[in-house]
Tab-separated table of C-alpha atoms in Angstrom:
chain	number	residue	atom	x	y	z
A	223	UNK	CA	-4.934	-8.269	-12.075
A	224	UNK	CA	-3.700	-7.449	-8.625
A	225	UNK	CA	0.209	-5.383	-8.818
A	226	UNK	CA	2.374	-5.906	-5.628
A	227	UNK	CA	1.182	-9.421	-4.416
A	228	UNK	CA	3.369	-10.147	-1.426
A	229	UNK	CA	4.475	-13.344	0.522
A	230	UNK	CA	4.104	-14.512	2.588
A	231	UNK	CA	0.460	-13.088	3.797
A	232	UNK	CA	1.984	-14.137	7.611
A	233	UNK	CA	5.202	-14.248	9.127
A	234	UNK	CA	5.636	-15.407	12.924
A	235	UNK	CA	9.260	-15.161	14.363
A	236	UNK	CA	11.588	-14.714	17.370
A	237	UNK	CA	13.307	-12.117	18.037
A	238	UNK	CA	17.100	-11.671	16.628
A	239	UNK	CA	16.153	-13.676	13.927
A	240	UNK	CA	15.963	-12.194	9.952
A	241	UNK	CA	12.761	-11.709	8.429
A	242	UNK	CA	12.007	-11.790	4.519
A	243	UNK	CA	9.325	-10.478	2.655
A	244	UNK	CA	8.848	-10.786	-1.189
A	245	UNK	CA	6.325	-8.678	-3.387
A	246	UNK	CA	5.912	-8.898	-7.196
A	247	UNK	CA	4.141	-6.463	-9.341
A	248	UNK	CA	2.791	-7.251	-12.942
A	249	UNK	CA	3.635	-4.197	-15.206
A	250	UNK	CA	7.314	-1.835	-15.609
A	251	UNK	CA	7.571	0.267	-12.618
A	252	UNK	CA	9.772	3.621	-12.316
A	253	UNK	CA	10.693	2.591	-8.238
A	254	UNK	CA	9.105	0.358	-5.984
A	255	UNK	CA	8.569	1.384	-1.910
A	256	UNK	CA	8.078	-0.293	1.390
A	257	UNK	CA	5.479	0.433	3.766
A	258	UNK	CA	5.279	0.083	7.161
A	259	UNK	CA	1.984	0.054	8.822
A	260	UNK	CA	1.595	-0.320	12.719
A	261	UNK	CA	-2.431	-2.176	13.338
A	262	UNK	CA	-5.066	0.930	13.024
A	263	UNK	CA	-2.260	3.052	12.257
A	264	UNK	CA	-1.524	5.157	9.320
A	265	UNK	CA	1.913	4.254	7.282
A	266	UNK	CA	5.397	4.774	7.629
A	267	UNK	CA	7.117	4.505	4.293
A	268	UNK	CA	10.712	2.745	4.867
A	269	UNK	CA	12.455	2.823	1.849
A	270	UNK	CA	12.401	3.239	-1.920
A	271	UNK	CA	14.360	1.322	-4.706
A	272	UNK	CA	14.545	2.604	-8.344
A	273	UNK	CA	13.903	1.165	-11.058
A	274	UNK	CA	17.877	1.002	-11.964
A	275	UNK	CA	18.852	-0.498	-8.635
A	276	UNK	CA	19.395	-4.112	-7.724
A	277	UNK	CA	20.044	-3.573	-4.052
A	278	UNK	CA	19.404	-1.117	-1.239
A	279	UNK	CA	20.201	-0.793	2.499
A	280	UNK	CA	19.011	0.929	5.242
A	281	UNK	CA	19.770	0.296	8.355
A	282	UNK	CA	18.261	-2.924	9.236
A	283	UNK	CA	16.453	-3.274	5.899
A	284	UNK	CA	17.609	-4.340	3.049
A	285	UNK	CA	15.655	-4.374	-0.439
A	286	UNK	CA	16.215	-6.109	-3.619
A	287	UNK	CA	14.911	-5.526	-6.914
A	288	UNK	CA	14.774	-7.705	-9.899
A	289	UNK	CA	12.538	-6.320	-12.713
A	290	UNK	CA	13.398	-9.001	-14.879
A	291	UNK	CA	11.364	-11.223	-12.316
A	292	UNK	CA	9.391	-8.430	-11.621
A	293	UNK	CA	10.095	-9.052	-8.183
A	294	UNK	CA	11.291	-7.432	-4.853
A	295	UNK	CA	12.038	-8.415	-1.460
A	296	UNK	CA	12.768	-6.845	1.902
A	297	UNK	CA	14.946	-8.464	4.513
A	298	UNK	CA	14.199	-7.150	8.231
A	299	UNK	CA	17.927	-8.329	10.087
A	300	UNK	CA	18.144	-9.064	14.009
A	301	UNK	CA	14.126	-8.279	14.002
A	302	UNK	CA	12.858	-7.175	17.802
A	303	UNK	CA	9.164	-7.160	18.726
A	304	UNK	CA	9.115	-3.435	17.651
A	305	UNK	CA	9.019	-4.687	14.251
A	306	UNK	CA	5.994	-6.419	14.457
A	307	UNK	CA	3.683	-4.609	11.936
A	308	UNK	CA	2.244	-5.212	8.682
A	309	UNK	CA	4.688	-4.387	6.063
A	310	UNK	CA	3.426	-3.505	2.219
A	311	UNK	CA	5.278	-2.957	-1.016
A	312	UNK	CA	3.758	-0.466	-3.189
A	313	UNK	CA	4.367	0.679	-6.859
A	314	UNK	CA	3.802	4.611	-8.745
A	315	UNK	CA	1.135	3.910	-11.200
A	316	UNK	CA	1.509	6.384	-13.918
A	317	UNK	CA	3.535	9.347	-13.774
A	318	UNK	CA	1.909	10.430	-10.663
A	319	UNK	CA	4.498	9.817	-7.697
A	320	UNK	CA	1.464	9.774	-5.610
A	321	UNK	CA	-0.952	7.345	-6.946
A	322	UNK	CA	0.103	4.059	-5.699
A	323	UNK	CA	-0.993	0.707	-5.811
A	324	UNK	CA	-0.039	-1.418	-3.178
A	325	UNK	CA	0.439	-5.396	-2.449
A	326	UNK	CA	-1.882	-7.420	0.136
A	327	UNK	CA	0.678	-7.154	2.747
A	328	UNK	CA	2.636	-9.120	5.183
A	329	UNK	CA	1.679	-9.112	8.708
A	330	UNK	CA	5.084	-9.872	10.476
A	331	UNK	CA	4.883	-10.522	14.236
A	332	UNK	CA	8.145	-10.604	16.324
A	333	UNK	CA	7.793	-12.766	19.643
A	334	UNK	CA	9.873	-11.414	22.458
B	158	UNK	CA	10.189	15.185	8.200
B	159	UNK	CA	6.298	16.282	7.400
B	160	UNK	CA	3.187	15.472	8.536
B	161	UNK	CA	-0.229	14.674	7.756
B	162	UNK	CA	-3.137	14.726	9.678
B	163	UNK	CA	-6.444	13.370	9.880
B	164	UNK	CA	-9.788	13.987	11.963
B	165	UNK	CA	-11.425	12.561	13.130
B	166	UNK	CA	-9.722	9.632	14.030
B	167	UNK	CA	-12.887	7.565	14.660
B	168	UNK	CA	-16.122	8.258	13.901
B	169	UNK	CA	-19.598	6.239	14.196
B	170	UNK	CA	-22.320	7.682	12.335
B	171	UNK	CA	-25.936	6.139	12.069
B	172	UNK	CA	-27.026	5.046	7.880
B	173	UNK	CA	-28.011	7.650	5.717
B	174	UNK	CA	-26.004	10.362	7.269
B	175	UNK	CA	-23.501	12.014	5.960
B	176	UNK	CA	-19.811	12.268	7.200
B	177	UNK	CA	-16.733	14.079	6.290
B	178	UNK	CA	-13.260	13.390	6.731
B	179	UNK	CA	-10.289	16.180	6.439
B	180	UNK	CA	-6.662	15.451	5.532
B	181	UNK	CA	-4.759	18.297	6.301
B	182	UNK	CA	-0.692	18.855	5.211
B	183	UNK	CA	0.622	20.754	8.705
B	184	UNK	CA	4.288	21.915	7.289
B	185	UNK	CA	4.050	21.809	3.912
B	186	UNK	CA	1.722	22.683	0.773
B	187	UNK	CA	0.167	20.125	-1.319
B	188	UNK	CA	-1.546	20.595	-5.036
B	189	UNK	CA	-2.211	16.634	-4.425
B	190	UNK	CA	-3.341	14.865	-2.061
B	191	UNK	CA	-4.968	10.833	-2.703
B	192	UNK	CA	-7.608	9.089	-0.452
B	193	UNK	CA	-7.411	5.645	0.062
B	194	UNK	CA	-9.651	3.033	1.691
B	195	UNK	CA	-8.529	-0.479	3.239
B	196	UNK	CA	-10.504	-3.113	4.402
B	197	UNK	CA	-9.602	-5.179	7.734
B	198	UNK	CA	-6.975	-7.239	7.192
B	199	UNK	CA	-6.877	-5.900	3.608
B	200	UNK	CA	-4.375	-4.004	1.158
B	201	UNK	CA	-4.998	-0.116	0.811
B	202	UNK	CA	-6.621	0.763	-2.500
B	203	UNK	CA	-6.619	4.470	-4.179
B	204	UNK	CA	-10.022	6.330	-3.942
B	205	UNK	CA	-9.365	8.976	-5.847
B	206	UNK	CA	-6.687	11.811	-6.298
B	207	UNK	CA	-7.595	15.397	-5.054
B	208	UNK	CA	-6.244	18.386	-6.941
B	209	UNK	CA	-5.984	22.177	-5.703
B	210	UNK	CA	-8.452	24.070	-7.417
B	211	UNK	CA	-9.682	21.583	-9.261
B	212	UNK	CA	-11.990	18.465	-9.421
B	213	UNK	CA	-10.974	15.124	-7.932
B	214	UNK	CA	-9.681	12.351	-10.247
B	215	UNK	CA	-11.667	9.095	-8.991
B	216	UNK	CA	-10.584	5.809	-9.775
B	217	UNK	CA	-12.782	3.562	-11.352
B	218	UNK	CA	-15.507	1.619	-9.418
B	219	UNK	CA	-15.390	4.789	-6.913
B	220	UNK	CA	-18.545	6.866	-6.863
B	221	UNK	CA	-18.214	10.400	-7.070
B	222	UNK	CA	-21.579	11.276	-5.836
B	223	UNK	CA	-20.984	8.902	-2.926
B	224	UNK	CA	-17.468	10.159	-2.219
B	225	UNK	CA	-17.401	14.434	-2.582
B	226	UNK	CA	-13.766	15.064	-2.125
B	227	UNK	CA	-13.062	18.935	-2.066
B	228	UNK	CA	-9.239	20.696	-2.006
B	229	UNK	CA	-10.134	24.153	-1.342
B	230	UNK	CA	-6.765	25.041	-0.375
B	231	UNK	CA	-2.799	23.949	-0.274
B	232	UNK	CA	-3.342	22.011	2.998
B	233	UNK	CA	-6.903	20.576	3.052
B	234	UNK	CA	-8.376	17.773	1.656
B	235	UNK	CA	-11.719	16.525	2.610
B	236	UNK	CA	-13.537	13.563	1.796
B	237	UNK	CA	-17.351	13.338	2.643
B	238	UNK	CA	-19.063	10.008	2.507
B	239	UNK	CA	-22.691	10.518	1.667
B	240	UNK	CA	-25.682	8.531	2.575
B	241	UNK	CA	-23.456	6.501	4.732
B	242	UNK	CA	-24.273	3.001	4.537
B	243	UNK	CA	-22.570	-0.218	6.597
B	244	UNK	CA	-20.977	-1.470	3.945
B	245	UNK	CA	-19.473	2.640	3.572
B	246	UNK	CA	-17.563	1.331	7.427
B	247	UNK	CA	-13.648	1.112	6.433
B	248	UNK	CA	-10.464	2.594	7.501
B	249	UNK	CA	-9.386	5.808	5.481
B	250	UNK	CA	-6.391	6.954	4.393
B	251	UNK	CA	-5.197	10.026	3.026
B	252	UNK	CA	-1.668	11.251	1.644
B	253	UNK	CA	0.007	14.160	0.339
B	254	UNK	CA	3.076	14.540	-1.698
B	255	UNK	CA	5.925	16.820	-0.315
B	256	UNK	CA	8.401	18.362	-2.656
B	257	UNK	CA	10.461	20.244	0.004
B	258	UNK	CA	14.254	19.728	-1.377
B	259	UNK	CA	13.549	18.888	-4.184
B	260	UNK	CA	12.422	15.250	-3.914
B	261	UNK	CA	8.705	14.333	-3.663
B	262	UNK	CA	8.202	12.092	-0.950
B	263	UNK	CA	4.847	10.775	0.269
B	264	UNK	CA	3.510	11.131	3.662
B	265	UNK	CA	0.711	9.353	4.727
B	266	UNK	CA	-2.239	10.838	7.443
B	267	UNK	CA	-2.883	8.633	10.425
B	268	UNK	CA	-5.975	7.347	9.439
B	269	UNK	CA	-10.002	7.126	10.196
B	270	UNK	CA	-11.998	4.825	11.064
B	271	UNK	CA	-15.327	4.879	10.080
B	272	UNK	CA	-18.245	2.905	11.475
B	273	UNK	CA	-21.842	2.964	9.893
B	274	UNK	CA	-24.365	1.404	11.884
């Protein structure tokens, strides 16, 4: 079974507005992250929420996490075209920090 | 903050040649390094997980034979496709974990794209 599936797989806006994401994963996790990947591009990671945290800010973004729901979500506020991007959560499989599996993604693209 | 490199970038080779990839850390040293491969349009998925010194730890489904990853040293990782084939054309991905302050943070190389005719 497939860990990190996100929603939605496509997400058109306008600029200023807020943008959501949601990812769920099937089994316990020790932190969940957000990617960032620009089209051909490598990725950025944004941000990282442990296990023990509900909430999380940074700067614009803002992440949730509910293992009960096994569930996460990251809020993009006042989004600008800049944004536009594909945007993936990703959980540490194991003990290995490195080894990740990551959701299908969510291409977000902000109209000017 | 660190980086990761990757070359090439793009590379078209013709089927049944052989082509290798390098992931190199430039600031920092990595024992571990992972390879990835994504699809267009697609998630990434873990290849396998290169070790210093050591043999690469491939996921299942991935073959070794097919994909010879060798970490000779703290900041070099290569992957070499063998016997390229078209379905072997995908976008790869490497990363390599940083520990500098203490905290072991992922950085990820820009990518290559691969095209087997």
């Amino acid at each position: 079974s497939q860990q990190g599936e996100e929603d939605p797989q496509a997400l058109s806006i306008q600029e200023g507005e807020n943008a959501t994401m949601n990812c769920s994963y099937k089994t316990s996790i020790n932190n969940l992250q957000w990617y960032r990947q620009n089209s051909g591009r490598g990725l950025v990671h944004l941000i990282l929420i442990r296990s023990n945290e509900r909430e999380k800010h940074s700067g614009r973004l803002r992440v949730t996490l509910d293992t009960s729901k096994k569930s996460s979500s990251l809020l993009i506020t006042a989004s600008r075209a800049a944004d536009t991007a594909s945007y993936f959560c990703a959980t540490v499989r194991g003990t290995s920090y490195g080894k990740l599996t990551f959701g299908q993604g969510t291409i977000l693209t902000v109209h000017p | 903050g660190a980086v990761v490199s990757q070359h090439p970038s793009r590379v078209i080779c013709k089927s049944g040649t052989s082509v290798k990839i390098e992931c190199r850390s430039l600031d920092f040293q990595a024992t571990t390094m992972f390879w990835y491969r994504q699809f267009p349009k697609k998630s990434l998925m873990l290849m396998a997980t290169s070790n210093e010194g050591s043999k690469a730890t491939y996921e299942q489904g991935v073959e070794k034979d097919k994909f010879l990853i060798n970490h000779a040293s703290l900041t070099l990782s290569t992957l070499t496709v063998t016997s390229a084939h078209p379905e072997d054309s995908s976008f790869y991905i490497c990363s390599a974990t940083s520990t500098l302050a203490g905290q072991e943070t992922q950085y990820f190389g820009p990518g290559t794209r691969l095209l087997v005719l």
